[in-house]
Structures are given as structure tokens and as C-alpha cells.
Amino acid sequence: MKKRFCSMILFMCFSALSFAQEAVEKPAPPAGNALVGDYYGNDISNVVASKAISVGVLEKELKAANKIDEVAVRGEVTDVCPKKGCWVSVKTEDGASFFVKMKDYAFFVPTALKGKNVVLEGSVERKITSVEELKHYAKDAKKTKAEIDAIKVPKEEIRFLASGIKVVD
């Protein structure tokens, strides 16, 4: 009888602990309207912003060198990670886009940054992105299962590692 009672108490405690998990809030992008002058990560001075190169110039420079360590680039944000605001896409000259991650995962941006013109400061390189990584970002972007499953080959692309992003207009 005593064993049975102890077993029942132990079962109830285990059950209570199993169901007493805290509700984990999903991280969300920071709030904000991404107004002109707002910055994320390191602030970008007006002098640096005025000397920022266009995406077209960046693409030409990357044909000569696969990597540029310090650069400021001006472009239009075409997409923002809806999960956390941990990456953005910037429009290229041909209407496609290149991928921007935040250096050291140190800052995030609001989804309101989509459609805004920004100056990015950081480093950039041409890189082969694996199928696994492409699928991860497609999932973050809330693509359909069919779109994610259609990713079968790695992709050569421009990858920007931003230390700061500033809204310019």
C-alpha cells in the first residue's frame, strides 16, 4: 500500500512538472517605423553615408575582388526576416537581391525597414551558400514547403555582414 501511494505521488509530481513548462515567447523583430535617421547596430556618420557606393558599383568591385573588408553601400531593402529581424535583403541592379546578416548577431531590425533606402556598413564577399543554409533562410522568410523543397543546389551570391544599418530616405 505504501509503495503504491509513493508511486502515485511520484507519478503526479512528474506529471505536474511535465505540464508546468513556461510559455516561451517567440522572439520578434524590434518595434519601430524605420524612420530616416534611425540606425541599427553601429551608427553610420553622415560623412560615411554620403560616400556610400551604389549596389551596382559594389557588384562591379566584387568582380575584381571576392571580398571587401570595409565598405558602405546604399540600397533598398526588399525583405526583412519576419521571425526576428536578423537579416535583410537588398535590391541589386538587375532586380534580384543580396543577403545581409548582422555582424555577431548583435542587432536586429524592424520589419518596417522593408522598402526603405539604407546605408549598410560592414564587409562583403561573394560566397557559395549551401542548400541547407538556403532552406533555413527560406523557412525564416515563411516560404511554402514546396518552395523550400525546390531548393536543390547551392547558390553563389553576395553576402554582406553589416556592423550598422542606417535609414537614409
PDB file of C-alpha atoms in Angstrom:
ATOM      1  CA  MET A   1       0.000   0.000   0.000  1.00  0.00           C
ATOM      2  CA  LYS A   2       2.809   2.360   0.951  1.00  0.00           C
ATOM      3  CA  LYS A   3       4.666   1.588  -2.325  1.00  0.00           C
ATOM      4  CA  ARG A   4       1.542   2.202  -4.309  1.00  0.00           C
ATOM      5  CA  PHE A   5       0.940   5.539  -2.585  1.00  0.00           C
ATOM      6  CA  CYS A   6       4.570   6.635  -3.180  1.00  0.00           C
ATOM      7  CA  SER A   7       4.344   5.593  -6.828  1.00  0.00           C
ATOM      8  CA  MET A   8       1.151   7.569  -7.238  1.00  0.00           C
ATOM      9  CA  ILE A   9       2.693  10.685  -5.604  1.00  0.00           C
ATOM     10  CA  LEU A  10       5.792  10.333  -7.772  1.00  0.00           C
ATOM     11  CA  PHE A  11       3.640   9.979 -10.909  1.00  0.00           C
ATOM     12  CA  MET A  12       1.603  13.087 -10.017  1.00  0.00           C
ATOM     13  CA  CYS A  13       4.748  15.143  -9.363  1.00  0.00           C
ATOM     14  CA  PHE A  14       6.275  14.044 -12.651  1.00  0.00           C
ATOM     15  CA  SER A  15       3.049  14.826 -14.500  1.00  0.00           C
ATOM     16  CA  ALA A  16       2.794  18.249 -12.891  1.00  0.00           C
ATOM     17  CA  LEU A  17       6.391  19.069 -13.833  1.00  0.00           C
ATOM     18  CA  SER A  18       5.866  17.872 -17.397  1.00  0.00           C
ATOM     19  CA  PHE A  19       2.912  20.176 -17.930  1.00  0.00           C
ATOM     20  CA  ALA A  20       4.292  23.128 -15.963  1.00  0.00           C
ATOM     21  CA  GLN A  21       6.500  24.371 -18.775  1.00  0.00           C
ATOM     22  CA  GLU A  22       6.636  28.133 -19.083  1.00  0.00           C
ATOM     23  CA  ALA A  23       5.159  29.632 -22.201  1.00  0.00           C
ATOM     24  CA  VAL A  24       8.116  30.591 -24.324  1.00  0.00           C
ATOM     25  CA  GLU A  25       7.569  33.791 -26.263  1.00  0.00           C
ATOM     26  CA  LYS A  26       8.770  33.701 -29.812  1.00  0.00           C
ATOM     27  CA  PRO A  27      11.330  36.407 -30.415  1.00  0.00           C
ATOM     28  CA  ALA A  28      10.031  39.111 -32.689  1.00  0.00           C
ATOM     29  CA  PRO A  29      11.681  41.863 -34.683  1.00  0.00           C
ATOM     30  CA  PRO A  30      12.073  45.105 -32.734  1.00  0.00           C
ATOM     31  CA  ALA A  31       9.224  47.574 -32.942  1.00  0.00           C
ATOM     32  CA  GLY A  32       9.690  50.762 -34.879  1.00  0.00           C
ATOM     33  CA  ASN A  33       8.818  52.565 -38.070  1.00  0.00           C
ATOM     34  CA  ALA A  34      12.357  52.719 -39.519  1.00  0.00           C
ATOM     35  CA  LEU A  35      12.320  56.469 -39.992  1.00  0.00           C
ATOM     36  CA  VAL A  36      15.021  58.481 -41.762  1.00  0.00           C
ATOM     37  CA  GLY A  37      17.970  58.799 -39.386  1.00  0.00           C
ATOM     38  CA  ASP A  38      17.153  55.634 -37.418  1.00  0.00           C
ATOM     39  CA  TYR A  39      20.072  53.239 -37.187  1.00  0.00           C
ATOM     40  CA  TYR A  40      20.605  49.700 -36.026  1.00  0.00           C
ATOM     41  CA  GLY A  41      23.925  48.380 -34.768  1.00  0.00           C
ATOM     42  CA  ASN A  42      26.718  50.926 -35.102  1.00  0.00           C
ATOM     43  CA  ASP A  43      25.659  54.442 -36.041  1.00  0.00           C
ATOM     44  CA  ILE A  44      26.829  55.440 -39.503  1.00  0.00           C
ATOM     45  CA  SER A  45      28.075  59.007 -39.723  1.00  0.00           C
ATOM     46  CA  ASN A  46      26.679  61.364 -42.346  1.00  0.00           C
ATOM     47  CA  VAL A  47      30.156  61.562 -43.904  1.00  0.00           C
ATOM     48  CA  VAL A  48      30.278  57.782 -44.371  1.00  0.00           C
ATOM     49  CA  ALA A  49      26.668  57.749 -45.611  1.00  0.00           C
ATOM     50  CA  SER A  50      27.436  60.449 -48.199  1.00  0.00           C
ATOM     51  CA  LYS A  51      30.370  58.389 -49.529  1.00  0.00           C
ATOM     52  CA  ALA A  52      28.401  55.132 -49.723  1.00  0.00           C
ATOM     53  CA  ILE A  53      28.637  53.371 -53.078  1.00  0.00           C
ATOM     54  CA  SER A  54      25.670  52.091 -55.040  1.00  0.00           C
ATOM     55  CA  VAL A  55      24.817  48.410 -55.272  1.00  0.00           C
ATOM     56  CA  GLY A  56      25.875  48.496 -58.951  1.00  0.00           C
ATOM     57  CA  VAL A  57      29.354  49.776 -58.059  1.00  0.00           C
ATOM     58  CA  LEU A  58      29.588  47.128 -55.313  1.00  0.00           C
ATOM     59  CA  GLU A  59      28.770  44.375 -57.803  1.00  0.00           C
ATOM     60  CA  LYS A  60      31.478  45.632 -60.186  1.00  0.00           C
ATOM     61  CA  GLU A  61      34.061  45.846 -57.389  1.00  0.00           C
ATOM     62  CA  LEU A  62      33.250  42.273 -56.314  1.00  0.00           C
ATOM     63  CA  LYS A  63      34.101  41.031 -59.797  1.00  0.00           C
ATOM     64  CA  ALA A  64      37.677  42.257 -59.251  1.00  0.00           C
ATOM     65  CA  ALA A  65      37.952  41.111 -55.628  1.00  0.00           C
ATOM     66  CA  ASN A  66      35.864  38.398 -53.987  1.00  0.00           C
ATOM     67  CA  LYS A  67      35.912  40.192 -50.628  1.00  0.00           C
ATOM     68  CA  ILE A  68      35.900  43.806 -49.411  1.00  0.00           C
ATOM     69  CA  ASP A  69      36.533  44.304 -45.697  1.00  0.00           C
ATOM     70  CA  GLU A  70      35.266  47.826 -45.081  1.00  0.00           C
ATOM     71  CA  VAL A  71      32.579  49.292 -47.281  1.00  0.00           C
ATOM     72  CA  ALA A  72      29.467  51.455 -47.093  1.00  0.00           C
ATOM     73  CA  VAL A  73      26.718  50.652 -49.596  1.00  0.00           C
ATOM     74  CA  ARG A  74      23.455  52.419 -50.335  1.00  0.00           C
ATOM     75  CA  GLY A  75      20.455  50.352 -51.399  1.00  0.00           C
ATOM     76  CA  GLU A  76      16.789  49.499 -50.995  1.00  0.00           C
ATOM     77  CA  VAL A  77      15.675  46.832 -48.536  1.00  0.00           C
ATOM     78  CA  THR A  78      13.456  44.298 -50.285  1.00  0.00           C
ATOM     79  CA  ASP A  79      12.862  41.871 -47.417  1.00  0.00           C
ATOM     80  CA  VAL A  80      13.346  41.553 -43.650  1.00  0.00           C
ATOM     81  CA  CYS A  81      13.384  38.371 -41.586  1.00  0.00           C
ATOM     82  CA  PRO A  82       9.835  38.233 -40.190  1.00  0.00           C
ATOM     83  CA  LYS A  83      10.950  35.989 -37.332  1.00  0.00           C
ATOM     84  CA  LYS A  84      13.465  38.225 -35.557  1.00  0.00           C
ATOM     85  CA  GLY A  85      14.637  40.911 -37.961  1.00  0.00           C
ATOM     86  CA  CYS A  86      18.010  39.140 -38.035  1.00  0.00           C
ATOM     87  CA  TRP A  87      18.643  39.518 -41.796  1.00  0.00           C
ATOM     88  CA  VAL A  88      17.601  41.702 -44.698  1.00  0.00           C
ATOM     89  CA  SER A  89      17.765  41.533 -48.477  1.00  0.00           C
ATOM     90  CA  VAL A  90      18.858  44.496 -50.577  1.00  0.00           C
ATOM     91  CA  LYS A  91      17.889  45.021 -54.225  1.00  0.00           C
ATOM     92  CA  THR A  92      20.608  44.561 -56.845  1.00  0.00           C
ATOM     93  CA  GLU A  93      20.914  46.384 -60.169  1.00  0.00           C
ATOM     94  CA  ASP A  94      19.246  43.521 -62.055  1.00  0.00           C
ATOM     95  CA  GLY A  95      16.250  43.483 -59.699  1.00  0.00           C
ATOM     96  CA  ALA A  96      17.406  40.433 -57.738  1.00  0.00           C
ATOM     97  CA  SER A  97      18.730  40.871 -54.199  1.00  0.00           C
ATOM     98  CA  PHE A  98      21.696  40.141 -51.960  1.00  0.00           C
ATOM     99  CA  PHE A  99      21.662  38.871 -48.412  1.00  0.00           C
ATOM    100  CA  VAL A 100      22.686  40.907 -45.355  1.00  0.00           C
ATOM    101  CA  LYS A 101      23.333  39.399 -41.923  1.00  0.00           C
ATOM    102  CA  MET A 102      24.113  41.328 -38.758  1.00  0.00           C
ATOM    103  CA  LYS A 103      27.699  41.094 -37.504  1.00  0.00           C
ATOM    104  CA  ASP A 104      27.985  38.859 -34.428  1.00  0.00           C
ATOM    105  CA  TYR A 105      24.160  38.633 -34.398  1.00  0.00           C
ATOM    106  CA  ALA A 106      24.480  41.828 -32.335  1.00  0.00           C
ATOM    107  CA  PHE A 107      21.379  43.676 -33.523  1.00  0.00           C
ATOM    108  CA  PHE A 108      18.058  43.225 -35.263  1.00  0.00           C
ATOM    109  CA  VAL A 109      15.909  45.469 -37.452  1.00  0.00           C
ATOM    110  CA  PRO A 110      12.154  46.100 -37.566  1.00  0.00           C
ATOM    111  CA  THR A 111      10.131  44.682 -40.441  1.00  0.00           C
ATOM    112  CA  ALA A 112       9.180  48.296 -41.266  1.00  0.00           C
ATOM    113  CA  LEU A 113      12.646  48.574 -42.850  1.00  0.00           C
ATOM    114  CA  LYS A 114      11.280  46.784 -45.927  1.00  0.00           C
ATOM    115  CA  GLY A 115      11.053  49.230 -48.841  1.00  0.00           C
ATOM    116  CA  LYS A 116      13.343  51.799 -47.192  1.00  0.00           C
ATOM    117  CA  ASN A 117      16.631  53.093 -48.575  1.00  0.00           C
ATOM    118  CA  VAL A 118      19.508  52.388 -46.234  1.00  0.00           C
ATOM    119  CA  VAL A 119      23.261  52.634 -45.931  1.00  0.00           C
ATOM    120  CA  LEU A 120      24.933  49.414 -44.846  1.00  0.00           C
ATOM    121  CA  GLU A 121      28.390  49.480 -43.328  1.00  0.00           C
ATOM    122  CA  GLY A 122      30.456  46.327 -43.000  1.00  0.00           C
ATOM    123  CA  SER A 123      32.188  43.687 -45.087  1.00  0.00           C
ATOM    124  CA  VAL A 124      31.025  41.883 -48.195  1.00  0.00           C
ATOM    125  CA  GLU A 125      32.048  38.830 -50.191  1.00  0.00           C
ATOM    126  CA  ARG A 126      30.982  36.519 -52.973  1.00  0.00           C
ATOM    127  CA  LYS A 127      30.122  33.220 -51.375  1.00  0.00           C
ATOM    128  CA  ILE A 128      28.631  29.846 -52.189  1.00  0.00           C
ATOM    129  CA  THR A 129      25.651  29.331 -49.876  1.00  0.00           C
ATOM    130  CA  SER A 130      24.786  25.718 -49.073  1.00  0.00           C
ATOM    131  CA  VAL A 131      21.401  24.150 -49.762  1.00  0.00           C
ATOM    132  CA  GLU A 132      20.899  23.673 -46.025  1.00  0.00           C
ATOM    133  CA  GLU A 133      21.506  27.369 -45.297  1.00  0.00           C
ATOM    134  CA  LEU A 134      19.313  28.469 -48.218  1.00  0.00           C
ATOM    135  CA  LYS A 135      16.487  26.287 -46.890  1.00  0.00           C
ATOM    136  CA  HIS A 136      16.954  27.726 -43.385  1.00  0.00           C
ATOM    137  CA  TYR A 137      16.557  31.297 -44.646  1.00  0.00           C
ATOM    138  CA  ALA A 138      13.603  30.308 -46.848  1.00  0.00           C
ATOM    139  CA  LYS A 139      11.925  28.852 -43.766  1.00  0.00           C
ATOM    140  CA  ASP A 140      12.657  32.078 -41.828  1.00  0.00           C
ATOM    141  CA  ALA A 141      11.073  34.007 -44.694  1.00  0.00           C
ATOM    142  CA  LYS A 142       7.956  31.827 -44.311  1.00  0.00           C
ATOM    143  CA  LYS A 143       8.227  30.330 -47.781  1.00  0.00           C
ATOM    144  CA  THR A 144       5.934  27.411 -48.578  1.00  0.00           C
ATOM    145  CA  LYS A 145       7.098  23.831 -48.111  1.00  0.00           C
ATOM    146  CA  ALA A 146       7.087  23.429 -51.898  1.00  0.00           C
ATOM    147  CA  GLU A 147       9.358  26.467 -52.315  1.00  0.00           C
ATOM    148  CA  ILE A 148      11.724  25.173 -49.629  1.00  0.00           C
ATOM    149  CA  ASP A 149      11.767  21.659 -51.103  1.00  0.00           C
ATOM    150  CA  ALA A 150      12.557  23.130 -54.541  1.00  0.00           C
ATOM    151  CA  ILE A 151      15.947  24.366 -53.245  1.00  0.00           C
ATOM    152  CA  LYS A 152      18.306  21.673 -54.515  1.00  0.00           C
ATOM    153  CA  VAL A 153      21.588  23.388 -55.438  1.00  0.00           C
ATOM    154  CA  PRO A 154      23.960  25.769 -53.662  1.00  0.00           C
ATOM    155  CA  LYS A 155      23.924  29.361 -54.847  1.00  0.00           C
ATOM    156  CA  GLU A 156      26.739  31.821 -55.497  1.00  0.00           C
ATOM    157  CA  GLU A 157      25.712  35.155 -54.076  1.00  0.00           C
ATOM    158  CA  ILE A 158      26.804  38.394 -52.496  1.00  0.00           C
ATOM    159  CA  ARG A 159      26.797  38.149 -48.689  1.00  0.00           C
ATOM    160  CA  PHE A 160      27.071  41.325 -46.627  1.00  0.00           C
ATOM    161  CA  LEU A 161      27.980  41.283 -42.923  1.00  0.00           C
ATOM    162  CA  ALA A 162      26.655  44.562 -41.505  1.00  0.00           C
ATOM    163  CA  SER A 163      28.059  46.294 -38.450  1.00  0.00           C
ATOM    164  CA  GLY A 164      25.487  49.048 -38.883  1.00  0.00           C
ATOM    165  CA  ILE A 165      22.423  49.942 -40.946  1.00  0.00           C
ATOM    166  CA  LYS A 166      21.035  53.470 -41.223  1.00  0.00           C
ATOM    167  CA  VAL A 167      17.772  54.593 -42.837  1.00  0.00           C
ATOM    168  CA  VAL A 168      18.562  57.403 -45.280  1.00  0.00           C
ATOM    169  CA  ASP A 169      15.287  58.004 -47.162  1.00  0.00           C
TER     170      ASP A 169
END
